[in-house]
Amino acid sequence: DAKTTQPNSMESNEEEPVHLPCNHSTISGTDYIHWYRQLPSQGPEYVIHGLTSNVNNRMASLAIAEDRKSSTLILHRATLRDAAVYYCILVTGNQFYFGTGTSLTVIP
Amino acid sequence: SQTIHQWPATLVQPVGSPLSLECTVEGTSNPNLYWYRQAAGRGLQLLFYSVGIGQISSEVPQNLSASRPQDRQFILSSKKLLLSDSGFYLCAWSAYFRGQPQHFGDGTRLSIL
């Protein structure tokens, strides 16, 4: 029961910033916004999460719209190792529902 | 630090055979535990989650079951496997507090013949 909408695929040039969008128009006030990424044949890896304010960590930045109905994951300088499927999910209580994500291709 | 162990990494089973996949977490107490299945080229489907020993919530009706006999142990089982049970099975844990990130194991690739 995915509650988020993401583009199926995106491309980026190496060493350039990447903005991965996510729409979650039915978000409730207590839903957290999480981002994960998955390489082939591996489990997903946590990237970042937030509730209302923008967040930064060593991997990425998360920009959350003021109405919380959309968010953007920002990779500041894409590398070849960032090529993966990126999932944006809403976390309601203890439940995590993954959609199909965005497949990011990084072009050398 | 916390670690999650999931085994086996790959498994080939005949149709109709039983299944038992085990997942254990170290370095944390009272974690939330999850089982997901991923079909080839698809997203993750939540199968079961548990907030405590003996407490299992099922998300998808199927011939699979889950059990949590100990705080940091989560088991996925089936009495009779179907061809449609093939896939990549992932175990994950998150801290008890609401909204905390999930951390995944390396997964089990299950093929049914």
Short mmCIF file of C-alpha atoms in Angstrom, two decimals:
data_model
loop_
_atom_site.label_atom_id
_atom_site.label_comp_id
_atom_site.label_asym_id
_atom_site.label_seq_id
_atom_site.Cartn_x
_atom_site.Cartn_y
_atom_site.Cartn_z
CA ASP A 1 0.00 0.00 0.00
CA ALA A 2 2.56 2.53 -1.19
CA LYS A 3 1.52 6.06 -0.36
CA THR A 4 4.23 7.78 -2.35
CA THR A 5 4.75 8.54 -6.04
CA GLN A 6 8.20 8.64 -7.62
CA PRO A 7 9.46 8.73 -11.21
CA ASN A 8 10.44 5.29 -12.44
CA SER A 9 13.91 6.36 -13.54
CA MET A 10 16.30 9.30 -13.64
CA GLU A 11 19.75 9.97 -15.02
CA SER A 12 22.51 12.16 -13.73
CA ASN A 13 26.02 13.02 -14.81
CA GLU A 14 28.80 12.06 -12.47
CA GLU A 15 29.87 14.78 -10.02
CA GLU A 16 26.69 16.79 -10.57
CA PRO A 17 23.88 17.24 -8.04
CA VAL A 18 20.83 15.00 -8.23
CA HIS A 19 17.35 15.91 -7.07
CA LEU A 20 15.06 12.92 -6.61
CA PRO A 21 11.41 13.94 -6.16
CA CYS A 22 8.68 12.22 -4.18
CA ASN A 23 5.00 13.06 -3.86
CA HIS A 24 3.03 12.05 -0.78
CA SER A 25 -0.14 14.09 -0.92
CA THR A 26 -2.00 11.90 1.62
CA ILE A 27 0.64 12.30 4.34
CA SER A 28 -0.70 12.62 7.86
CA GLY A 29 0.72 14.81 10.59
CA THR A 30 2.50 11.92 12.31
CA ASP A 31 4.02 10.27 9.21
CA TYR A 32 7.79 10.34 8.89
CA ILE A 33 9.39 10.58 5.43
CA HIS A 34 12.16 8.05 4.91
CA TRP A 35 14.54 7.45 2.01
CA TYR A 36 16.39 4.22 1.31
CA ARG A 37 18.45 2.99 -1.60
CA GLN A 38 19.04 -0.49 -2.89
CA LEU A 39 21.82 -1.95 -4.99
CA PRO A 40 21.16 -5.14 -6.99
CA SER A 41 20.98 -8.28 -4.87
CA GLN A 42 21.40 -6.33 -1.64
CA GLY A 43 19.06 -5.21 1.10
CA PRO A 44 17.99 -1.56 1.13
CA GLU A 45 20.27 0.91 2.87
CA TYR A 46 18.93 3.74 5.00
CA VAL A 47 19.75 7.18 3.58
CA ILE A 48 17.89 9.84 5.54
CA HIS A 49 14.59 10.65 7.20
CA GLY A 50 12.64 13.64 8.47
CA LEU A 51 9.32 14.81 9.81
CA THR A 52 8.87 18.51 9.05
CA SER A 53 12.23 20.25 8.76
CA ASN A 54 14.92 19.82 6.15
CA VAL A 55 17.64 17.35 7.16
CA ASN A 56 21.27 16.89 6.23
CA ASN A 57 23.63 14.01 6.84
CA ARG A 58 26.85 12.72 5.36
CA MET A 59 25.04 10.91 2.55
CA ALA A 60 22.41 13.38 1.39
CA SER A 61 19.99 16.19 2.17
CA LEU A 62 16.24 15.95 2.49
CA ALA A 63 14.11 18.92 1.54
CA ILE A 64 10.51 18.74 2.74
CA ALA A 65 7.85 21.01 1.29
CA GLU A 66 6.11 23.35 3.67
CA ASP A 67 2.80 21.51 3.26
CA ARG A 68 4.68 18.16 3.57
CA LYS A 69 2.98 16.82 0.46
CA SER A 70 6.25 16.36 -1.35
CA SER A 71 9.93 15.98 -0.62
CA THR A 72 13.21 15.87 -2.50
CA LEU A 73 16.30 13.81 -1.82
CA ILE A 74 19.42 15.72 -2.82
CA LEU A 75 22.70 14.00 -3.61
CA HIS A 76 25.18 16.85 -3.77
CA ARG A 77 27.69 15.21 -6.10
CA ALA A 78 26.63 12.00 -7.79
CA THR A 79 29.20 9.25 -8.02
CA LEU A 80 29.01 5.94 -9.84
CA ARG A 81 28.43 4.27 -6.48
CA ASP A 82 25.20 6.25 -6.11
CA ALA A 83 23.59 4.31 -8.96
CA ALA A 84 20.75 2.43 -7.24
CA VAL A 85 17.00 2.28 -6.78
CA TYR A 86 15.89 5.01 -4.37
CA TYR A 87 12.76 4.50 -2.30
CA CYS A 88 10.76 7.24 -0.64
CA ILE A 89 8.36 5.86 1.97
CA LEU A 90 6.03 7.16 4.62
CA VAL A 91 6.39 5.57 8.02
CA THR A 92 3.15 5.28 9.93
CA GLY A 93 3.74 3.99 13.44
CA ASN A 94 5.73 0.78 13.02
CA GLN A 95 4.72 0.15 9.41
CA PHE A 96 6.92 0.77 6.40
CA TYR A 97 5.45 0.49 2.91
CA PHE A 98 7.84 0.55 -0.03
CA GLY A 99 6.79 1.50 -3.55
CA THR A 100 8.74 0.70 -6.70
CA GLY A 101 11.21 3.56 -6.29
CA THR A 102 13.33 5.55 -8.75
CA SER A 103 16.15 3.84 -10.58
CA LEU A 104 19.04 6.29 -10.72
CA THR A 105 21.61 5.93 -13.49
CA VAL A 106 24.84 7.87 -13.10
CA ILE A 107 26.60 8.64 -16.35
CA PRO A 108 30.42 8.86 -16.23
CA SER B 1 26.89 -1.47 17.33
CA GLN B 2 23.83 -3.26 16.05
CA THR B 3 24.01 -6.03 13.49
CA ILE B 4 21.45 -8.16 11.73
CA HIS B 5 22.10 -11.68 10.50
CA GLN B 6 19.98 -13.47 7.97
CA TRP B 7 20.57 -16.92 6.54
CA PRO B 8 20.90 -18.73 4.28
CA ALA B 9 21.97 -16.39 1.49
CA THR B 10 20.51 -18.63 -1.21
CA LEU B 11 18.10 -21.53 -1.08
CA VAL B 12 16.65 -23.83 -3.70
CA GLN B 13 13.61 -25.80 -2.63
CA PRO B 14 11.13 -28.09 -4.41
CA VAL B 15 7.45 -27.21 -4.59
CA GLY B 16 5.60 -28.55 -1.57
CA SER B 17 8.61 -28.60 0.72
CA PRO B 18 8.73 -26.72 4.05
CA LEU B 19 10.65 -23.51 4.64
CA SER B 20 12.37 -21.91 7.59
CA LEU B 21 14.33 -18.66 7.30
CA GLU B 22 15.94 -17.20 10.38
CA CYS B 23 16.89 -13.66 11.28
CA THR B 24 18.65 -12.47 14.41
CA VAL B 25 19.60 -9.01 15.63
CA GLU B 26 22.45 -8.16 17.98
CA GLY B 27 23.27 -5.05 19.94
CA THR B 28 19.76 -3.79 20.65
CA SER B 29 16.79 -4.71 22.79
CA ASN B 30 13.09 -4.87 21.98
CA PRO B 31 13.49 -4.09 18.29
CA ASN B 32 10.65 -4.01 15.79
CA LEU B 33 11.24 -6.82 13.30
CA TYR B 34 10.05 -7.17 9.72
CA TRP B 35 9.93 -9.68 6.87
CA TYR B 36 9.70 -8.46 3.28
CA ARG B 37 9.59 -10.23 -0.07
CA GLN B 38 10.84 -8.74 -3.31
CA ALA B 39 9.98 -10.23 -6.68
CA ALA B 40 12.45 -9.68 -9.52
CA GLY B 41 12.43 -6.06 -10.67
CA ARG B 42 9.77 -5.08 -8.14
CA GLY B 43 9.54 -3.15 -4.88
CA LEU B 44 9.46 -4.60 -1.40
CA GLN B 45 6.27 -6.21 -0.12
CA LEU B 46 5.82 -6.17 3.65
CA LEU B 47 4.86 -9.67 4.81
CA PHE B 48 5.00 -9.58 8.61
CA TYR B 49 6.11 -7.29 11.38
CA SER B 50 6.51 -7.78 15.10
CA VAL B 51 6.73 -5.31 17.97
CA GLY B 52 7.48 -7.92 20.64
CA ILE B 53 7.88 -11.59 21.51
CA GLY B 54 4.94 -13.58 20.23
CA GLN B 55 3.34 -10.51 18.61
CA ILE B 56 3.01 -10.93 14.85
CA SER B 57 1.07 -8.78 12.40
CA SER B 58 0.39 -10.22 8.97
CA GLU B 59 0.12 -7.88 6.02
CA VAL B 60 -0.58 -10.27 3.16
CA PRO B 61 -2.65 -13.46 3.29
CA GLN B 62 -0.52 -16.33 2.01
CA ASN B 63 0.87 -19.69 2.95
CA LEU B 64 3.68 -18.13 4.94
CA SER B 65 3.82 -17.58 8.68
CA ALA B 66 6.19 -15.82 11.06
CA SER B 67 7.17 -16.34 14.65
CA ARG B 68 9.21 -14.44 17.21
CA PRO B 69 10.28 -16.92 19.90
CA GLN B 70 12.89 -14.60 21.39
CA ASP B 71 13.32 -10.83 21.55
CA ARG B 72 15.88 -10.65 18.77
CA GLN B 73 14.89 -13.67 16.67
CA PHE B 74 12.41 -13.64 13.81
CA ILE B 75 11.53 -16.73 11.78
CA LEU B 76 9.68 -17.02 8.48
CA SER B 77 8.11 -20.40 7.76
CA SER B 78 5.98 -22.31 5.34
CA LYS B 79 4.59 -25.83 5.55
CA LYS B 80 4.32 -26.23 1.77
CA LEU B 81 6.07 -23.93 -0.67
CA LEU B 82 4.40 -22.75 -3.88
CA LEU B 83 6.11 -21.65 -7.08
CA SER B 84 4.87 -18.13 -6.36
CA ASP B 85 6.90 -18.07 -3.13
CA SER B 86 10.09 -17.54 -5.12
CA GLY B 87 11.78 -14.23 -4.47
CA PHE B 88 14.25 -12.26 -2.43
CA TYR B 89 13.37 -12.34 1.27
CA LEU B 90 14.62 -9.56 3.50
CA CYS B 91 14.58 -9.21 7.25
CA ALA B 92 14.83 -5.79 8.87
CA TRP B 93 14.80 -4.23 12.30
CA SER B 94 14.05 -0.79 13.65
CA ALA B 95 14.28 0.71 17.10
CA TYR B 96 11.15 0.61 19.20
CA PHE B 97 10.53 4.35 18.98
CA ARG B 98 8.17 5.55 16.26
CA GLY B 99 9.64 6.70 12.99
CA GLN B 100 13.13 5.28 13.46
CA PRO B 101 15.03 3.96 10.41
CA GLN B 102 14.99 0.35 9.32
CA HIS B 103 18.15 -1.67 8.92
CA PHE B 104 18.15 -4.62 6.57
CA GLY B 105 19.90 -7.95 6.41
CA ASP B 106 21.62 -9.22 3.29
CA GLY B 107 18.57 -11.19 2.18
CA THR B 108 17.82 -14.77 1.12
CA ARG B 109 17.35 -15.59 -2.55
CA LEU B 110 14.71 -18.35 -2.62
CA SER B 111 14.11 -20.35 -5.79
CA ILE B 112 11.30 -22.86 -5.98
CA LEU B 113 11.64 -25.70 -8.49
#
